[in-house]
CSV table of C-alpha atoms in Angstrom, one decimal:
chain,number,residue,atom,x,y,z
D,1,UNK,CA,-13.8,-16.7,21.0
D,2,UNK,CA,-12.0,-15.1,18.3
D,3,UNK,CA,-13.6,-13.3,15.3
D,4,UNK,CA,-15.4,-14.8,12.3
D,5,UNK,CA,-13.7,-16.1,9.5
D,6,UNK,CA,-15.6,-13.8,7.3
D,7,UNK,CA,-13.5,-10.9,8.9
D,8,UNK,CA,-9.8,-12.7,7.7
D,9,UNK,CA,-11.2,-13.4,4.6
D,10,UNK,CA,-11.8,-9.6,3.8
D,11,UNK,CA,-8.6,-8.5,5.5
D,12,UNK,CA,-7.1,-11.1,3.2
D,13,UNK,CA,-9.0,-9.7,0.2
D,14,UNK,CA,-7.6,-6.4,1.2
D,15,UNK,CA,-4.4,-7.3,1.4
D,16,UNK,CA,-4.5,-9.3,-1.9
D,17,UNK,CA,-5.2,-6.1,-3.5
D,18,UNK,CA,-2.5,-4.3,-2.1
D,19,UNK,CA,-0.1,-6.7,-2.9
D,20,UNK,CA,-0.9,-6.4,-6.2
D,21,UNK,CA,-0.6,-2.8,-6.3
D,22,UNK,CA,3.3,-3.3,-4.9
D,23,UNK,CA,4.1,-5.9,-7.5
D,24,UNK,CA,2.4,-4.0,-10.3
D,25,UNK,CA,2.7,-0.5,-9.3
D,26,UNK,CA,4.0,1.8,-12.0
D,27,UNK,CA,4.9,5.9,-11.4
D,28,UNK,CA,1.9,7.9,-10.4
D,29,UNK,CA,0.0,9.6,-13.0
D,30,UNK,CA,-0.5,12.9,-13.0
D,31,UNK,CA,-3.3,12.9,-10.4
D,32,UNK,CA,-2.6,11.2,-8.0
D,33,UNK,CA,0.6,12.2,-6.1
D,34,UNK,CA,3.4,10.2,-4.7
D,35,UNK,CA,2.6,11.4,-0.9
D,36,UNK,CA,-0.9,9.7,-1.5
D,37,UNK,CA,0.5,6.4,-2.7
D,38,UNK,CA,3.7,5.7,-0.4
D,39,UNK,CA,7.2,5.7,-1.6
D,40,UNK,CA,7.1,2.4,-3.8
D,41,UNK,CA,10.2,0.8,-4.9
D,42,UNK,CA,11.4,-2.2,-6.3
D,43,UNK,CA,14.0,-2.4,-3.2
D,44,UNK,CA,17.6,-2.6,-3.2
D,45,UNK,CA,19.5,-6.2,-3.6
D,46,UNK,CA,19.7,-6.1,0.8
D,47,UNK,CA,16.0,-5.6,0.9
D,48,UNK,CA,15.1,-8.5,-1.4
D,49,UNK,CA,18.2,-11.0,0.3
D,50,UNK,CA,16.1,-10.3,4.0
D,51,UNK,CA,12.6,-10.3,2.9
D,52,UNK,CA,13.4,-13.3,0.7
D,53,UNK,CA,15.4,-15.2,3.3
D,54,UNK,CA,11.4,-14.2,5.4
D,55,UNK,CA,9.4,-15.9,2.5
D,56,UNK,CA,12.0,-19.3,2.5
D,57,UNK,CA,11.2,-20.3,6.6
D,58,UNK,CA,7.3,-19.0,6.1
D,59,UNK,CA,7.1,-21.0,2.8
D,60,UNK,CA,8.9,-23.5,4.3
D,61,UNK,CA,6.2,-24.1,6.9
D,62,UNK,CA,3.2,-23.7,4.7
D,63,UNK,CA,5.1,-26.1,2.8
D,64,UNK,CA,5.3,-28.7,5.7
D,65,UNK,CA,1.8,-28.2,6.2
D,66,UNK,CA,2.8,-26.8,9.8
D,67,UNK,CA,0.2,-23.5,9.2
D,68,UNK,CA,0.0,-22.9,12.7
D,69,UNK,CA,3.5,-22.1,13.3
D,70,UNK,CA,3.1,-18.8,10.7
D,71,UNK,CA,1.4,-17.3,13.2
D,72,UNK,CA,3.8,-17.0,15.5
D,73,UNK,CA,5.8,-14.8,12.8
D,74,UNK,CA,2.2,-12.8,12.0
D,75,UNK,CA,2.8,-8.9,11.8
D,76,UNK,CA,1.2,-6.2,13.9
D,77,UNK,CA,-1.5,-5.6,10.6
D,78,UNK,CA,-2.6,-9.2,10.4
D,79,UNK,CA,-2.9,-9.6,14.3
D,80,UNK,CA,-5.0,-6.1,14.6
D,81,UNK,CA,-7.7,-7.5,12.5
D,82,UNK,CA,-7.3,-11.5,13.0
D,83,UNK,CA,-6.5,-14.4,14.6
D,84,UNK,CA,-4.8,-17.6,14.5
D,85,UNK,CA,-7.9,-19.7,14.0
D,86,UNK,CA,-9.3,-17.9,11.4
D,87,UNK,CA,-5.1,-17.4,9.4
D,88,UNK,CA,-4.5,-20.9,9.5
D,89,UNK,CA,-8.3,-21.8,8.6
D,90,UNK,CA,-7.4,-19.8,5.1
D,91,UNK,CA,-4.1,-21.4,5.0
D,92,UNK,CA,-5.6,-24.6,4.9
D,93,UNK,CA,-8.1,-23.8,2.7
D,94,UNK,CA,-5.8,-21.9,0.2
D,95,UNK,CA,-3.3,-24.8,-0.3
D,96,UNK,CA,-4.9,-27.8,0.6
D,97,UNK,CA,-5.7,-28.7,-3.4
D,98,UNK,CA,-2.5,-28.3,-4.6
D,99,UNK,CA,-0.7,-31.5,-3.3
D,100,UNK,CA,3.3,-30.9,-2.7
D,101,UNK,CA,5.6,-27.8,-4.1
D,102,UNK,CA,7.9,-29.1,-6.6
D,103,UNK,CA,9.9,-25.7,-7.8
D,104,UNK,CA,9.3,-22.1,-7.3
D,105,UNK,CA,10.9,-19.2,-9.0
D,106,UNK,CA,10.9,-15.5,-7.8
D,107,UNK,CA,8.5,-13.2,-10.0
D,108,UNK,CA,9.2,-10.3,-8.0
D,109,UNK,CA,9.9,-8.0,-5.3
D,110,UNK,CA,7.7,-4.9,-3.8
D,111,UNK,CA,8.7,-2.4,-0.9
D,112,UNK,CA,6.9,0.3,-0.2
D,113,UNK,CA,6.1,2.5,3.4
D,114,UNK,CA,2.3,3.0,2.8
D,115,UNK,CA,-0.5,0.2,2.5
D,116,UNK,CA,-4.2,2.0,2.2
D,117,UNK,CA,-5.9,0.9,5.8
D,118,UNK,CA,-2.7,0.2,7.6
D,119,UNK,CA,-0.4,2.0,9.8
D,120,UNK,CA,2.6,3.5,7.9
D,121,UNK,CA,5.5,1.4,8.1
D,122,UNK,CA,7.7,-0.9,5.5
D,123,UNK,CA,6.0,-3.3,3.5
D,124,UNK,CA,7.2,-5.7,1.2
D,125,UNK,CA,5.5,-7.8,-1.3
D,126,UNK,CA,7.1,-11.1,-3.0
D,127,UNK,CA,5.8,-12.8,-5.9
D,128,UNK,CA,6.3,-16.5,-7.1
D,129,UNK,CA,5.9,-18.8,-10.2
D,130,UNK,CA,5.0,-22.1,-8.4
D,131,UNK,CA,4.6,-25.2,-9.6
D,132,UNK,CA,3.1,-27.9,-7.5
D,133,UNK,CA,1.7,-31.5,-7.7
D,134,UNK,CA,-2.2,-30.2,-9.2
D,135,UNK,CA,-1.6,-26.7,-10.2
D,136,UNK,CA,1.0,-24.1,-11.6
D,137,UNK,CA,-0.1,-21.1,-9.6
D,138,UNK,CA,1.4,-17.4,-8.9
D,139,UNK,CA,1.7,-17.1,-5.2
D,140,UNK,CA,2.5,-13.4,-3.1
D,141,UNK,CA,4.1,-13.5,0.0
D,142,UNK,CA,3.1,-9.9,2.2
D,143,UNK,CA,5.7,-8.5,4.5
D,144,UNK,CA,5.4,-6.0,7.2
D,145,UNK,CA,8.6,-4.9,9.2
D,146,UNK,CA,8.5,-5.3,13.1
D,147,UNK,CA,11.3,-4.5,15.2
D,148,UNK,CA,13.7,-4.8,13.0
D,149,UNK,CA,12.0,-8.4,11.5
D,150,UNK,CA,10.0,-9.2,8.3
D,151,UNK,CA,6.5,-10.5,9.1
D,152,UNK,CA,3.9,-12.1,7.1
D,153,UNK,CA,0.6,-10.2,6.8
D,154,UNK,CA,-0.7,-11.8,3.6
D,155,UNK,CA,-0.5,-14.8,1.7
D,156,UNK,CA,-2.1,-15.4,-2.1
D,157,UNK,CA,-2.6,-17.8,-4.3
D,158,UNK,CA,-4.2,-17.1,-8.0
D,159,UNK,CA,-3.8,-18.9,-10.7
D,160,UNK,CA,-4.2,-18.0,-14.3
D,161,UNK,CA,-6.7,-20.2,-17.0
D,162,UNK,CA,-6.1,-20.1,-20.8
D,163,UNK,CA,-8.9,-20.8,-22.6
D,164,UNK,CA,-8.3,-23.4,-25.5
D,165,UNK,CA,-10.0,-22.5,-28.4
């Protein structure tokens, strides 16, 4: 059998985390040093085509509702500490209240070559404004490169309240 749910969860909780770091990452302060954090970048107009041409077909899948196809384009740091039952499990979970996407707009772009608890490698992180059916909702797409391809390691979904007073 494959491991517990519980363990995807925190992977996905770590993950969450670090894509937030990539999307909001600003210069290192004075102590902490670049070396510690990764070399983090916005990414060049070719880095953001590729990794967003990635997040259109995995979108496009979550989308269809067909979550256990993503795991066939899983990368090496979601397949150490996963598996398929427990990724699509969240996937479910994670989009099953918001009924059908009806427009998405790019918030964002992230590369960097260092996520804390991962091998080094490229990374990229992609935000989105998304509006669908029940919710408007920010989601991040998490890249990892393998051989030569973008694949997914995370997937979030937040979404912001404003209190009416």
């Amino acid at each position: 059998m494959g491991r517990p749910v519980s363990h995807a969860v925190r992977l996905a909780l770590f993950v969450m985390i670090q894509a937030c770091m990539l999307a909001c990452s600003s210069p290192p302060s004075n102590d902490q040093s670049a070396s510690a954090q990764g070399n983090t970048s916005a990414g060049t107009e070719d880095q953001e085509r590729v990794a967003y041409a990635a997040a259109k077909v995995f979108l496009s899948e979550i989308d269809a509702g067909r979550f256990e196809e993503t795991w066939a384009n899983a990368g090496p740091a979601l397949k150490a500490t996963s598996n398929a039952e427990a990724w699509t499990a969240i996937l479910h979970v994670t989009r099953s209240a918001l009924g059908e996407a009806k427009d998405r707009k790019i918030k964002g772009f992230g590369f960097t070559d260092h996520l804390a608890n991962a091998p080094p490698g490229e990374y990229a992180a992609i935000g989105f404004e998304t509006t669908f059916v029940n919710a408007t909702v920010e989601e991040k797409v998490v890249f990892q490169k393998d051989q030569g391809q973008w694949k997914v390691v995370g997937y979030f979904i937040s979404k912001q309240f404003k209190a009416q007073l």
